[in-house]
PDB file of C-alpha atoms in Angstrom:
ATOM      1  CA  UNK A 280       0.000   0.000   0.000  1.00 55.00           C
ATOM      2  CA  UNK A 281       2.693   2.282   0.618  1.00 59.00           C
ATOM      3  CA  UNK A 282       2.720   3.625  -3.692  1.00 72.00           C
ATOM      4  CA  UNK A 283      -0.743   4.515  -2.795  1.00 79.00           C
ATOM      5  CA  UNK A 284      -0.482   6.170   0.084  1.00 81.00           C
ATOM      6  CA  UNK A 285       2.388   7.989   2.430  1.00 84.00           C
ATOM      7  CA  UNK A 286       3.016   5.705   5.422  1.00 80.00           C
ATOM      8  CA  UNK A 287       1.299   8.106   8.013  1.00 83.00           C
ATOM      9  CA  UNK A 288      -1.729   8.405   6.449  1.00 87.00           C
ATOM     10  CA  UNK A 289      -1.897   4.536   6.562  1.00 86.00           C
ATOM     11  CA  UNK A 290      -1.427   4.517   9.799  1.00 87.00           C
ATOM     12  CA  UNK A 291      -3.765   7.002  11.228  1.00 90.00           C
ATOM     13  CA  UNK A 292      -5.913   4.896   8.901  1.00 90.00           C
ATOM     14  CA  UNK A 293      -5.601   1.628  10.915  1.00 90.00           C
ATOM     15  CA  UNK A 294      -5.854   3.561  13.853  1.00 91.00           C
ATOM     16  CA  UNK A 295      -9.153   5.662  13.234  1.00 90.00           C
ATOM     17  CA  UNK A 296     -10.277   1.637  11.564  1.00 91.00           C
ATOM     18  CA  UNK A 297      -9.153   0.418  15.253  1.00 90.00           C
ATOM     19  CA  UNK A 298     -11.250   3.398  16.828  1.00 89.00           C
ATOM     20  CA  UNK A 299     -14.852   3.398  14.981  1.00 88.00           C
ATOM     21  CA  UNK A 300     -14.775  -0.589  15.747  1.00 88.00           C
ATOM     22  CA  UNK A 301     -14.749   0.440  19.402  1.00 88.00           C
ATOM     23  CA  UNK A 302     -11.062  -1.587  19.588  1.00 89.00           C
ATOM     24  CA  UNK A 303      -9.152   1.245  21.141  1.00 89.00           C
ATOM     25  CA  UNK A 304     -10.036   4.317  22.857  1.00 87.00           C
ATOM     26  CA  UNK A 305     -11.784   7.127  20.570  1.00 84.00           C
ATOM     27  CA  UNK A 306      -9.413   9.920  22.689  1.00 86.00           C
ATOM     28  CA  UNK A 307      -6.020   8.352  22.042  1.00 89.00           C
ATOM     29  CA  UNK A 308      -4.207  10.069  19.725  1.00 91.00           C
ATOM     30  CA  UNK A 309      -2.064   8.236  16.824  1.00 89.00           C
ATOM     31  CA  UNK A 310       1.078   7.561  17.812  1.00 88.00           C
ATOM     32  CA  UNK A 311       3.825   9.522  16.505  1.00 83.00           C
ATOM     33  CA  UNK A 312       6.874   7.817  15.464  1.00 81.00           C
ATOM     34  CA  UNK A 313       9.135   8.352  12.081  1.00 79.00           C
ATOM     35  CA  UNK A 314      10.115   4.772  12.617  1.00 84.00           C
ATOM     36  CA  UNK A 315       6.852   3.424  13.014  1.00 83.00           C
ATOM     37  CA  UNK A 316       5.765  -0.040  11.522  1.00 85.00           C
ATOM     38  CA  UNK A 317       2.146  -1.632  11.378  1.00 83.00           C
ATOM     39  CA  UNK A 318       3.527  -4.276  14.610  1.00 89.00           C
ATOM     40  CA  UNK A 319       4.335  -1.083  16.247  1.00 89.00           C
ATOM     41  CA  UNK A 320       0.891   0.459  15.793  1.00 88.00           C
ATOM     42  CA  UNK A 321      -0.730  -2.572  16.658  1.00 87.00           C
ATOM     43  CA  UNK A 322       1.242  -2.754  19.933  1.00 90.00           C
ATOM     44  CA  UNK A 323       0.481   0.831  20.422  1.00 89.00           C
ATOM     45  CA  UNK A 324      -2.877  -0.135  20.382  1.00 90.00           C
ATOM     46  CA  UNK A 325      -2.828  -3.195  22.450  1.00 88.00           C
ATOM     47  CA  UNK A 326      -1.566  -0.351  25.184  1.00 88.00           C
ATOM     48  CA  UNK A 327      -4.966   1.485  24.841  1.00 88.00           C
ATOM     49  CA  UNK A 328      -7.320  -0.886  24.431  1.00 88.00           C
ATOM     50  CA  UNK A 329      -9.953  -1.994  27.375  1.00 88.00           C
ATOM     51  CA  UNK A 330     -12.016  -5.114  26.305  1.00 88.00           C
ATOM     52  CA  UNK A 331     -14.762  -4.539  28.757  1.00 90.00           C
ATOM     53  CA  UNK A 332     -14.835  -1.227  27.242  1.00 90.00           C
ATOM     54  CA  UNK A 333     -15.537  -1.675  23.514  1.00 89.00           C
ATOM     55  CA  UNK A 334     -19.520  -1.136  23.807  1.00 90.00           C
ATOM     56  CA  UNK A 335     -19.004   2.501  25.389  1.00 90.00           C
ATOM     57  CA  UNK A 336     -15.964   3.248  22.776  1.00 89.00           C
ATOM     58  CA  UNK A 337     -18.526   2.379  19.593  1.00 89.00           C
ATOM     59  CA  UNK A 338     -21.377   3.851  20.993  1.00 89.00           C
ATOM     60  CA  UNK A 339     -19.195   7.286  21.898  1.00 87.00           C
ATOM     61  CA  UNK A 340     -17.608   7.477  18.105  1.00 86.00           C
ATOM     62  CA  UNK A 341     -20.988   6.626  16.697  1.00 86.00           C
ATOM     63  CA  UNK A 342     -22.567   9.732  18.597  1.00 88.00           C
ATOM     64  CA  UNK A 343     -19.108  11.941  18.002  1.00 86.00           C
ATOM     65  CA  UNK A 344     -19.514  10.713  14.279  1.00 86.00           C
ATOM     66  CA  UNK A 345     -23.449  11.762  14.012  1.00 88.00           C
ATOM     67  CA  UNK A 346     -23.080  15.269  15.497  1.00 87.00           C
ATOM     68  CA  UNK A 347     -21.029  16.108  12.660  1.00 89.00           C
ATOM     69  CA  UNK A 348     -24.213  15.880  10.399  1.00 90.00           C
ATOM     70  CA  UNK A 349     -26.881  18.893  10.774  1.00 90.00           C
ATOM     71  CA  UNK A 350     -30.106  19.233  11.610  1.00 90.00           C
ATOM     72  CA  UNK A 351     -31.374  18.801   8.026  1.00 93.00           C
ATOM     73  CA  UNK A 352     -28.980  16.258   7.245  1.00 94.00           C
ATOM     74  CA  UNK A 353     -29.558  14.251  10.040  1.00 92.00           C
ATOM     75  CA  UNK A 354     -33.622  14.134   9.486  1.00 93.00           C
ATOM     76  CA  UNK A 355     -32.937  12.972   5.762  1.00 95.00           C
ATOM     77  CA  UNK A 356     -30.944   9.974   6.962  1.00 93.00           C
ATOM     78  CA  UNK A 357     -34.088   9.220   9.477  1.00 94.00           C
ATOM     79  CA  UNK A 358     -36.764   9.195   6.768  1.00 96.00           C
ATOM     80  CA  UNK A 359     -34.195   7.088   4.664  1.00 96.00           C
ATOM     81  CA  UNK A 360     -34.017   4.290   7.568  1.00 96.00           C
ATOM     82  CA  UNK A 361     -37.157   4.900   9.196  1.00 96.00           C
ATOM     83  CA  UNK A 362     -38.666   1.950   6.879  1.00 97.00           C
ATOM     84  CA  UNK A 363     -36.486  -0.161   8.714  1.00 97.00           C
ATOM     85  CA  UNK A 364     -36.362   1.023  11.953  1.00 96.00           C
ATOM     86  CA  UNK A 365     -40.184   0.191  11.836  1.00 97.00           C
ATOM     87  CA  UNK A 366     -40.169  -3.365  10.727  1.00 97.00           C
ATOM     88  CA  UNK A 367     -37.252  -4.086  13.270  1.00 97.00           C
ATOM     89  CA  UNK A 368     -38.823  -2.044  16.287  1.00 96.00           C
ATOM     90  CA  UNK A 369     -35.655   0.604  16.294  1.00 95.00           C
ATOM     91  CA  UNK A 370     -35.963   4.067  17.979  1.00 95.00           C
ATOM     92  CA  UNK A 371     -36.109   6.167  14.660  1.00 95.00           C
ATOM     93  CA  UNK A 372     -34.999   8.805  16.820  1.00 93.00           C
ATOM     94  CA  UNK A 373     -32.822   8.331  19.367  1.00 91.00           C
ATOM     95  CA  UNK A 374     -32.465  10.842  22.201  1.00 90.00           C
ATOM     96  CA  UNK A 375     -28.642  10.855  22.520  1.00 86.00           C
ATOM     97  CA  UNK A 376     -28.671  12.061  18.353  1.00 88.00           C
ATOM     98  CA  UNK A 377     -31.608  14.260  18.124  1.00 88.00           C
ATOM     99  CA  UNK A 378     -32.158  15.645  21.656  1.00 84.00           C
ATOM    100  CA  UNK A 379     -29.141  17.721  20.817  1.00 69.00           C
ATOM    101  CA  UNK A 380     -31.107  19.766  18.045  1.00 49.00           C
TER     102      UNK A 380
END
């Protein structure tokens, strides 16, 4: 990968891939190393990682990642899954994305 892209940007890559899946803490920034390799990273990330903690870390990028969007946005993307939040029983709108607005 490293003709497509410069080796830091691959990196942070793995690392923000390693954040979203609730893997490592959302706060804990990229390490910063001009020697860096992927085992490095991944021991990096080993260091901030707390298994019992996953469930909070997805749920806290998922709201961090949602608050980006605005108002109108956000309402656009409910009617487009509202059809499924129905037939599944989800909370079309959930307090801890729209309470905010």
């Amino acid at each position: 990968m490293a003709h497509c892209m410069p080796w830091r940007a691959m990196y942070t890559r793995a690392w923000r891939t390693l954040q979203i899946r609730g893997l490592i803490n959302p706060q804990a920034p990229v390490p910063d190393s001009p020697d860096m390799t992927m085992d490095m990273l991944f021991h990096e990330a080993v260091k901030v990682s707390d298994p019992a903690r996953v469930s909070e870390y997805k749920h806290r990028f998922l709201i961090g990642m949602y608050r980006t969007l605005d108002k109108q946005l956000l309402e656009r993307f409910r009617q487009y899954v509202l059809p499924d939040c129905r037939l599944f029983g989800y909370d079309d709108r959930p307090s801890y994305l729209f309470d905010r607005i």
